Amino acid sequence: MNTITEEERSEEPKSKGKRKQELRTSTDNILLEQPNRVSELLTNALKEAEELFPNNKKRVKRRKAKKDEHFEIQWNNEGHRVYNHNRKKTQARNKSGESSVNTRQSADIEHLLPNENDDLFEFDEGISYEDELTSVLVDCENLCNDLSTDHTVKKSQWEKRSLNNEANWENCREELFSAVLGSLVVPDDKVVCMLCQKECALIKCGECKLQYLCPGCDDVVHTDNPLHDREYWSKGFSQYLPPTQGVSYEGKLIYKERCCPFMFQDHCKSCGNAALKQCISDEMVMLITMKGRYDLRWFGLLCDECGIIQSPMSMKNILRNGFWPGSPCNINYLFDQEVFRVWEAFRMRMPGSSESAFIKALEDISLLRGR
């Protein structure tokens, strides 16, 4: 067992910077000196550590006084420290308040001590690290291939249906493309009217069952159905017709007076006559539907017996026909109630939707249909 000599205790005090530098130098020398000098160097290092870290902090909490402790430091023949019992890795304090040796710092210093049997700079020159890296990459690639083949991820039923649906659309893509092009082809001049089966058809209605009509049949059918979208073709070109426009047999565009499609009473309020005749008024009415805007005319009901002209444009009759007036005082523009239902659904599902943008969209549809 080595003890601290009296000569080392009588050494003059040194400055902290100088003592720190000497401590670093002594620690570096430990790794280079022979094991027989380890005991002496370690003793000096521990002494300087005690001087560098005095217990000069004020106590925050009072602790009970501890009894005096006595401990010894021993080293074996190889220069390694010998522990008699396990000690806590905390800084112990003696009765006078001075700090003892920090066990954790001592363990860190001992960890730096070299072992005679250890080869710190062992290096195998025969190893090719590029070959090892290549082999590791090959093993990883094989492992990924095994995982992809053996452990396939099961697809959900929804994903399977989606993939099948996309495949079906892809298979019939050419057929759909040909069908769309065929629907846009302008008919030739030899198409016969589907209603009379005599005259050549010049007008196509997208909402009637009999699509191709001649000018006379078109006038008969769409006088009572002015809200149908119609197309007129001539010389390989087609265009949409507004409700107040028709076509002559010569292929010229002419003006047609069309009334709003309202239901009315079939008997006179004055005399009860059931023979009422519809007469067109000079007043215009604007109908707003989900298909856009329609400019039509009002109409009156003429009784042949009493000669009284009755107006069916009452608030009750307007609401009964599924419309709503834009103003209670002015009924010259009416809104289809379906417009309000769609707008309400838009506001419920898409809060913050613009009312003006919705109206602009209806205007765009009207312009697209020639209205």
CSV table of C-alpha atoms in Angstrom, one decimal:
chain,number,residue,atom,x,y,z
A,1,MET,CA,0.0,0.0,0.0
A,2,ASN,CA,1.3,3.4,-1.0
A,3,THR,CA,0.9,6.4,1.3
A,4,ILE,CA,1.3,10.2,0.7
A,5,THR,CA,4.8,11.4,1.8
A,6,GLU,CA,5.4,14.5,4.0
A,7,GLU,CA,7.5,16.1,1.3
A,8,GLU,CA,4.5,16.3,-1.1
A,9,ARG,CA,2.3,17.8,1.7
A,10,SER,CA,4.9,20.6,2.3
A,11,GLU,CA,4.9,21.8,-1.3
A,12,GLU,CA,4.0,25.4,-1.9
A,13,PRO,CA,0.5,26.2,-3.2
A,14,LYS,CA,0.3,26.9,-6.9
A,15,SER,CA,-2.1,28.9,-9.0
A,16,LYS,CA,-5.2,27.2,-10.4
A,17,GLY,CA,-4.3,27.7,-14.1
A,18,LYS,CA,-0.9,26.2,-13.5
A,19,ARG,CA,-2.3,23.3,-11.5
A,20,LYS,CA,-4.8,22.5,-14.3
A,21,GLN,CA,-2.1,22.5,-16.9
A,22,GLU,CA,0.0,20.2,-14.7
A,23,LEU,CA,-3.0,17.9,-14.2
A,24,ARG,CA,-3.5,17.6,-18.0
A,25,THR,CA,0.2,16.9,-18.5
A,26,SER,CA,0.3,14.3,-15.7
A,27,THR,CA,-2.8,12.6,-17.1
A,28,ASP,CA,-1.3,12.4,-20.6
A,29,ASN,CA,1.9,11.0,-19.1
A,30,ILE,CA,0.0,8.2,-17.4
A,31,LEU,CA,-0.7,6.6,-20.7
A,32,LEU,CA,3.0,6.6,-21.6
A,33,GLU,CA,4.7,5.7,-18.3
A,34,GLN,CA,5.5,2.3,-17.1
A,35,PRO,CA,3.0,0.6,-14.7
A,36,ASN,CA,5.4,0.8,-11.8
A,37,ARG,CA,5.0,4.6,-11.7
A,38,VAL,CA,1.2,4.6,-11.9
A,39,SER,CA,0.7,4.6,-8.2
A,40,GLU,CA,2.8,7.7,-7.5
A,41,LEU,CA,1.3,9.7,-10.4
A,42,LEU,CA,-2.3,8.8,-9.5
A,43,THR,CA,-1.7,9.9,-5.9
A,44,ASN,CA,-0.4,13.3,-7.0
A,45,ALA,CA,-3.4,13.7,-9.4
A,46,LEU,CA,-5.9,12.9,-6.7
A,47,LYS,CA,-4.3,15.4,-4.4
A,48,GLU,CA,-4.3,18.2,-7.0
A,49,ALA,CA,-8.0,17.4,-7.7
A,50,GLU,CA,-8.8,17.9,-4.1
A,51,GLU,CA,-7.1,21.3,-4.2
A,52,LEU,CA,-8.8,22.4,-7.4
A,53,PHE,CA,-12.3,21.6,-6.3
A,54,PRO,CA,-12.6,22.8,-2.7
A,55,ASN,CA,-16.0,22.7,-1.0
A,56,ASN,CA,-16.6,26.5,-0.9
A,57,LYS,CA,-20.3,26.5,-1.8
A,58,LYS,CA,-22.8,27.5,0.7
A,59,ARG,CA,-25.1,24.9,1.9
A,60,VAL,CA,-28.7,25.3,0.9
A,61,LYS,CA,-30.1,22.7,3.2
A,62,ARG,CA,-28.7,21.6,6.5
A,63,ARG,CA,-27.7,18.0,6.8
A,64,LYS,CA,-27.1,15.9,9.8
A,65,ALA,CA,-23.5,15.6,10.9
A,66,LYS,CA,-21.8,12.5,9.8
A,67,LYS,CA,-19.2,10.4,11.6
A,68,ASP,CA,-15.6,10.5,10.6
A,69,GLU,CA,-14.9,8.1,7.8
A,70,HIS,CA,-11.7,6.3,7.1
A,71,PHE,CA,-10.8,4.8,3.8
A,72,GLU,CA,-7.8,3.5,2.1
A,73,ILE,CA,-6.7,3.3,-1.6
A,74,GLN,CA,-4.9,0.2,-2.7
A,75,TRP,CA,-3.4,-0.9,-6.0
A,76,ASN,CA,-2.4,-4.3,-7.2
A,77,ASN,CA,0.9,-5.2,-8.8
A,78,GLU,CA,-0.3,-4.3,-12.3
A,79,GLY,CA,-1.2,-0.8,-11.2
A,80,HIS,CA,-5.0,-1.2,-11.0
A,81,ARG,CA,-7.0,0.0,-8.1
A,82,VAL,CA,-8.4,-2.6,-5.7
A,83,TYR,CA,-12.0,-2.0,-4.3
A,84,ASN,CA,-12.9,-3.5,-1.0
A,85,HIS,CA,-16.6,-2.7,-1.2
A,86,ASN,CA,-19.0,-0.9,-3.5
A,87,ARG,CA,-19.1,2.8,-3.1
A,88,LYS,CA,-21.8,5.3,-4.2
A,89,LYS,CA,-21.0,7.5,-7.2
A,90,THR,CA,-21.7,10.6,-5.2
A,91,GLN,CA,-19.3,13.1,-3.7
A,92,ALA,CA,-18.8,12.2,-0.1
A,93,ARG,CA,-18.3,14.9,2.6
A,94,ASN,CA,-16.5,14.7,5.9
A,95,LYS,CA,-17.5,16.4,9.1
A,96,SER,CA,-15.5,19.5,8.5
A,97,GLY,CA,-17.3,20.1,5.1
A,98,GLU,CA,-14.2,19.4,2.9
A,99,SER,CA,-14.9,17.3,-0.1
A,100,SER,CA,-13.3,13.9,-0.4
A,101,VAL,CA,-12.1,12.2,-3.6
A,102,ASN,CA,-14.7,12.1,-6.3
A,103,THR,CA,-15.2,8.5,-7.1
A,104,ARG,CA,-16.6,9.2,-10.5
A,105,GLN,CA,-13.6,11.3,-11.5
A,106,SER,CA,-11.2,8.6,-10.3
A,107,ALA,CA,-13.1,6.0,-12.3
A,108,ASP,CA,-12.7,8.2,-15.4
A,109,ILE,CA,-9.0,8.5,-14.9
A,110,GLU,CA,-8.6,4.8,-14.3
A,111,HIS,CA,-10.4,4.1,-17.5
A,112,LEU,CA,-7.6,5.9,-19.3
A,113,LEU,CA,-4.9,3.6,-17.9
A,114,PRO,CA,-3.5,1.2,-20.4
A,115,ASN,CA,-3.4,-2.5,-19.9
A,116,GLU,CA,-0.2,-4.3,-20.7
A,117,ASN,CA,-2.1,-7.1,-22.5
A,118,ASP,CA,-4.1,-4.8,-24.6
A,119,ASP,CA,-3.1,-3.8,-28.1
A,120,LEU,CA,-4.4,-0.3,-28.6
A,121,PHE,CA,-3.4,0.0,-32.2
A,122,GLU,CA,-4.4,-3.4,-33.5
A,123,PHE,CA,-5.1,-3.3,-37.2
A,124,ASP,CA,-5.7,-6.2,-39.6
A,125,GLU,CA,-4.2,-5.3,-43.0
A,126,GLY,CA,-5.8,-8.4,-44.7
A,127,ILE,CA,-9.4,-7.0,-44.4
A,128,SER,CA,-10.9,-5.4,-47.5
A,129,TYR,CA,-13.6,-3.1,-46.3
A,130,GLU,CA,-15.0,-2.5,-49.8
A,131,ASP,CA,-15.6,-6.3,-50.1
A,132,GLU,CA,-17.3,-6.3,-46.7
A,133,LEU,CA,-19.5,-3.4,-47.7
A,134,THR,CA,-20.5,-5.1,-51.0
A,135,SER,CA,-21.4,-8.3,-49.2
A,136,VAL,CA,-23.5,-6.4,-46.7
A,137,LEU,CA,-25.4,-4.6,-49.5
A,138,VAL,CA,-26.0,-7.9,-51.3
A,139,ASP,CA,-27.4,-9.4,-48.1
A,140,CYS,CA,-29.7,-6.4,-47.6
A,141,GLU,CA,-31.0,-6.7,-51.2
A,142,ASN,CA,-31.7,-10.4,-50.8
A,143,LEU,CA,-33.5,-9.8,-47.5
A,144,CYS,CA,-35.7,-7.1,-49.1
A,145,ASN,CA,-36.5,-9.5,-52.0
A,146,ASP,CA,-37.5,-12.2,-49.6
A,147,LEU,CA,-39.8,-9.8,-47.7
A,148,SER,CA,-41.5,-8.6,-50.8
A,149,THR,CA,-42.2,-12.1,-52.1
A,150,ASP,CA,-43.1,-13.9,-48.9
A,151,HIS,CA,-45.0,-11.2,-47.0
A,152,THR,CA,-47.2,-9.5,-49.6
A,153,VAL,CA,-49.5,-6.8,-48.3
A,154,LYS,CA,-53.2,-7.7,-48.6
A,155,LYS,CA,-55.2,-5.1,-50.4
A,156,SER,CA,-58.5,-3.9,-49.0
A,157,GLN,CA,-61.8,-4.6,-50.7
A,158,TRP,CA,-62.2,-0.9,-51.5
A,159,GLU,CA,-58.8,-0.8,-53.1
A,160,LYS,CA,-59.6,-3.8,-55.2
A,161,ARG,CA,-62.9,-2.3,-56.4
A,162,SER,CA,-61.1,0.9,-57.3
A,163,LEU,CA,-58.5,-0.8,-59.3
A,164,ASN,CA,-61.1,-2.9,-61.1
A,165,ASN,CA,-63.1,0.2,-61.8
A,166,GLU,CA,-60.1,2.0,-63.3
A,167,ALA,CA,-59.2,-1.0,-65.4
A,168,ASN,CA,-62.8,-1.2,-66.8
A,169,TRP,CA,-62.7,2.5,-67.7
A,170,GLU,CA,-59.4,2.0,-69.4
A,171,ASN,CA,-60.7,-0.9,-71.4
A,172,CYS,CA,-63.6,1.0,-72.8
A,173,ARG,CA,-61.7,4.3,-73.4
A,174,GLU,CA,-61.7,4.0,-77.2
A,175,GLU,CA,-65.4,3.1,-77.3
A,176,LEU,CA,-66.3,6.1,-75.2
A,177,PHE,CA,-64.2,8.4,-77.2
A,178,SER,CA,-65.9,7.2,-80.4
A,179,ALA,CA,-69.3,7.6,-78.9
A,180,VAL,CA,-68.6,11.2,-77.8
A,181,LEU,CA,-67.4,12.1,-81.2
A,182,GLY,CA,-70.4,10.5,-82.8
A,183,SER,CA,-72.8,12.6,-80.6
A,184,LEU,CA,-71.1,15.8,-81.8
A,185,VAL,CA,-71.3,15.1,-85.5
A,186,VAL,CA,-73.5,17.5,-87.3
A,187,PRO,CA,-76.3,15.7,-89.2
A,188,ASP,CA,-76.6,16.0,-93.0
A,189,ASP,CA,-79.4,17.6,-94.9
A,190,LYS,CA,-81.1,14.2,-95.5
A,191,VAL,CA,-82.3,13.6,-92.0
A,192,VAL,CA,-86.1,13.2,-91.9
A,193,CYS,CA,-88.3,14.7,-89.1
A,194,MET,CA,-89.1,12.1,-86.5
A,195,LEU,CA,-92.6,13.5,-85.8
A,196,CYS,CA,-94.2,14.0,-89.2
A,197,GLN,CA,-91.8,11.7,-91.1
A,198,LYS,CA,-92.1,13.9,-94.1
A,199,GLU,CA,-90.1,17.1,-94.0
A,200,CYS,CA,-86.3,17.4,-93.5
A,201,ALA,CA,-85.2,18.0,-90.0
A,202,LEU,CA,-83.3,21.2,-89.2
A,203,ILE,CA,-83.6,21.4,-85.4
A,204,LYS,CA,-82.3,19.0,-82.7
A,205,CYS,CA,-83.8,19.1,-79.2
A,206,GLY,CA,-81.7,17.4,-76.4
A,207,GLU,CA,-84.7,17.0,-74.1
A,208,CYS,CA,-87.5,15.6,-76.4
A,209,LYS,CA,-87.7,11.9,-77.1
A,210,LEU,CA,-88.1,12.8,-80.8
A,211,GLN,CA,-84.8,14.7,-81.2
A,212,TYR,CA,-84.8,15.7,-84.9
A,213,LEU,CA,-87.7,18.0,-85.9
A,214,CYS,CA,-88.7,20.1,-88.9
A,215,PRO,CA,-89.5,23.8,-88.4
A,216,GLY,CA,-93.3,23.2,-88.3
A,217,CYS,CA,-93.1,20.4,-85.7
A,218,ASP,CA,-90.6,22.3,-83.7
A,219,ASP,CA,-93.1,25.2,-83.5
A,220,VAL,CA,-95.9,22.9,-82.3
A,221,VAL,CA,-93.9,21.1,-79.7
A,222,HIS,CA,-91.9,23.9,-78.2
A,223,THR,CA,-94.7,26.5,-78.0
A,224,ASP,CA,-95.8,24.8,-74.8
A,225,ASN,CA,-92.2,23.8,-73.8
A,226,PRO,CA,-90.1,26.9,-74.3
A,227,LEU,CA,-87.5,25.8,-71.7
A,228,HIS,CA,-86.0,23.1,-73.9
A,229,ASP,CA,-82.5,23.6,-75.3
A,230,ARG,CA,-82.5,23.3,-79.1
A,231,GLU,CA,-79.8,23.3,-81.7
A,232,TYR,CA,-80.0,24.4,-85.4
A,233,TRP,CA,-77.6,23.1,-88.0
A,234,SER,CA,-76.8,24.4,-91.5
A,235,LYS,CA,-73.9,23.7,-93.9
A,236,GLY,CA,-72.0,21.6,-91.4
A,237,PHE,CA,-72.3,24.0,-88.4
A,238,SER,CA,-74.6,24.0,-85.5
A,239,GLN,CA,-75.7,26.7,-82.9
A,240,TYR,CA,-78.0,26.9,-80.0
A,241,LEU,CA,-81.4,28.7,-80.3
A,242,PRO,CA,-82.9,30.9,-77.6
A,243,PRO,CA,-86.6,30.2,-76.8
A,244,THR,CA,-87.9,33.1,-78.8
A,245,GLN,CA,-86.2,32.1,-82.0
A,246,GLY,CA,-87.2,29.6,-84.6
A,247,VAL,CA,-86.2,28.4,-88.1
A,248,SER,CA,-88.1,28.7,-91.4
A,249,TYR,CA,-88.3,25.9,-94.0
A,250,GLU,CA,-85.8,27.8,-96.0
A,251,GLY,CA,-83.3,27.6,-93.2
A,252,LYS,CA,-83.5,31.2,-92.0
A,253,LEU,CA,-83.8,32.3,-88.4
A,254,ILE,CA,-87.1,34.0,-87.4
A,255,TYR,CA,-88.5,35.5,-84.3
A,256,LYS,CA,-91.1,33.5,-82.3
A,257,GLU,CA,-93.2,34.8,-79.4
A,258,ARG,CA,-93.1,32.3,-76.6
A,259,CYS,CA,-94.9,32.6,-73.2
A,260,CYS,CA,-93.8,31.3,-69.8
A,261,PRO,CA,-95.1,27.8,-69.3
A,262,PHE,CA,-97.6,28.4,-66.5
A,263,MET,CA,-100.7,26.3,-65.7
A,264,PHE,CA,-103.9,28.3,-65.3
A,265,GLN,CA,-107.6,27.8,-64.7
A,266,ASP,CA,-109.6,26.5,-67.6
A,267,HIS,CA,-112.8,28.4,-66.9
A,268,CYS,CA,-113.8,32.1,-66.8
A,269,LYS,CA,-114.2,33.7,-63.3
A,270,SER,CA,-116.9,36.0,-64.6
A,271,CYS,CA,-119.2,33.8,-66.6
A,272,GLY,CA,-117.8,30.3,-65.9
A,273,ASN,CA,-117.1,29.6,-69.6
A,274,ALA,CA,-114.6,26.8,-70.1
A,275,ALA,CA,-113.4,28.1,-73.5
A,276,LEU,CA,-110.5,30.4,-72.7
A,277,LYS,CA,-108.0,31.5,-75.2
A,278,GLN,CA,-104.4,32.4,-74.5
A,279,CYS,CA,-103.3,35.8,-75.8
A,280,ILE,CA,-99.7,37.0,-75.6
A,281,SER,CA,-99.0,40.1,-73.6
A,282,ASP,CA,-96.5,42.9,-74.3
A,283,GLU,CA,-94.8,42.5,-70.9
A,284,MET,CA,-91.6,40.5,-70.7
A,285,VAL,CA,-90.8,38.1,-67.9
A,286,MET,CA,-87.5,36.7,-66.9
A,287,LEU,CA,-87.3,33.1,-65.6
A,288,ILE,CA,-84.2,32.0,-63.7
A,289,THR,CA,-83.7,28.2,-63.4
A,290,MET,CA,-80.8,25.9,-62.9
A,291,LYS,CA,-80.3,25.9,-66.6
A,292,GLY,CA,-79.9,29.6,-66.7
A,293,ARG,CA,-82.0,32.6,-67.8
A,294,TYR,CA,-85.0,32.6,-70.1
A,295,ASP,CA,-86.5,35.7,-71.6
A,296,LEU,CA,-90.2,35.1,-72.3
A,297,ARG,CA,-93.5,37.0,-72.4
A,298,TRP,CA,-96.5,37.2,-70.1
A,299,PHE,CA,-99.9,36.1,-71.4
A,300,GLY,CA,-103.6,36.7,-70.7
A,301,LEU,CA,-106.7,34.5,-70.9
A,302,LEU,CA,-109.5,35.8,-73.2
A,303,CYS,CA,-113.1,34.6,-72.7
A,304,ASP,CA,-115.0,34.2,-75.9
A,305,GLU,CA,-118.4,34.8,-74.4
A,306,CYS,CA,-117.9,37.8,-72.0
A,307,GLY,CA,-114.7,39.1,-73.7
A,308,ILE,CA,-112.9,39.7,-70.4
A,309,ILE,CA,-109.1,39.2,-70.3
A,310,GLN,CA,-108.0,37.7,-67.1
A,311,SER,CA,-104.4,37.7,-65.8
A,312,PRO,CA,-103.1,34.4,-64.3
A,313,MET,CA,-100.1,36.1,-62.9
A,314,SER,CA,-101.1,36.2,-59.2
A,315,MET,CA,-98.8,35.4,-56.3
A,316,LYS,CA,-100.8,32.3,-55.6
A,317,ASN,CA,-100.5,31.0,-59.1
A,318,ILE,CA,-96.8,31.8,-59.3
A,319,LEU,CA,-96.0,29.8,-56.1
A,320,ARG,CA,-98.3,26.9,-57.3
A,321,ASN,CA,-96.2,26.6,-60.5
A,322,GLY,CA,-93.0,26.2,-58.5
A,323,PHE,CA,-91.6,29.8,-58.9
A,324,TRP,CA,-90.8,32.6,-56.5
A,325,PRO,CA,-91.0,36.3,-57.4
A,326,GLY,CA,-87.9,38.4,-57.2
A,327,SER,CA,-89.9,41.2,-55.6
A,328,PRO,CA,-93.4,41.3,-54.1
A,329,CYS,CA,-94.1,44.5,-56.0
A,330,ASN,CA,-92.5,43.4,-59.3
A,331,ILE,CA,-93.2,40.0,-60.7
A,332,ASN,CA,-91.4,40.5,-64.0
A,333,TYR,CA,-88.5,38.2,-62.9
A,334,LEU,CA,-89.1,34.9,-61.3
A,335,PHE,CA,-86.9,32.3,-59.7
A,336,ASP,CA,-87.4,28.6,-59.9
A,337,GLN,CA,-87.6,27.2,-56.4
A,338,GLU,CA,-85.1,24.5,-57.3
A,339,VAL,CA,-82.5,27.2,-57.5
A,340,PHE,CA,-83.0,28.1,-53.9
A,341,ARG,CA,-82.8,24.4,-52.9
A,342,VAL,CA,-79.5,23.9,-54.7
A,343,TRP,CA,-78.1,27.1,-53.2
A,344,GLU,CA,-79.1,26.0,-49.7
A,345,ALA,CA,-77.4,22.7,-50.2
A,346,PHE,CA,-74.3,24.5,-51.4
A,347,ARG,CA,-74.2,26.7,-48.3
A,348,MET,CA,-74.7,23.8,-46.0
A,349,ARG,CA,-72.0,21.6,-47.6
A,350,MET,CA,-69.6,24.4,-48.6
A,351,PRO,CA,-69.8,27.3,-46.0
A,352,GLY,CA,-68.5,30.5,-47.3
A,353,SER,CA,-69.7,30.0,-50.9
A,354,SER,CA,-70.2,33.2,-52.8
A,355,GLU,CA,-73.7,34.1,-53.9
A,356,SER,CA,-72.5,36.3,-56.7
A,357,ALA,CA,-70.3,33.5,-58.0
A,358,PHE,CA,-73.2,31.1,-58.0
A,359,ILE,CA,-75.3,33.6,-60.0
A,360,LYS,CA,-72.3,34.2,-62.4
A,361,ALA,CA,-72.2,30.4,-63.0
A,362,LEU,CA,-75.9,30.5,-64.0
A,363,GLU,CA,-75.1,33.3,-66.4
A,364,ASP,CA,-72.3,31.3,-68.0
A,365,ILE,CA,-74.7,28.4,-68.6
A,366,SER,CA,-77.1,30.7,-70.3
A,367,LEU,CA,-74.4,32.1,-72.6
A,368,LEU,CA,-73.3,28.6,-73.5
A,369,ARG,CA,-76.8,27.7,-74.5
A,370,GLY,CA,-77.3,30.9,-76.6
A,371,ARG,CA,-79.5,32.7,-74.2
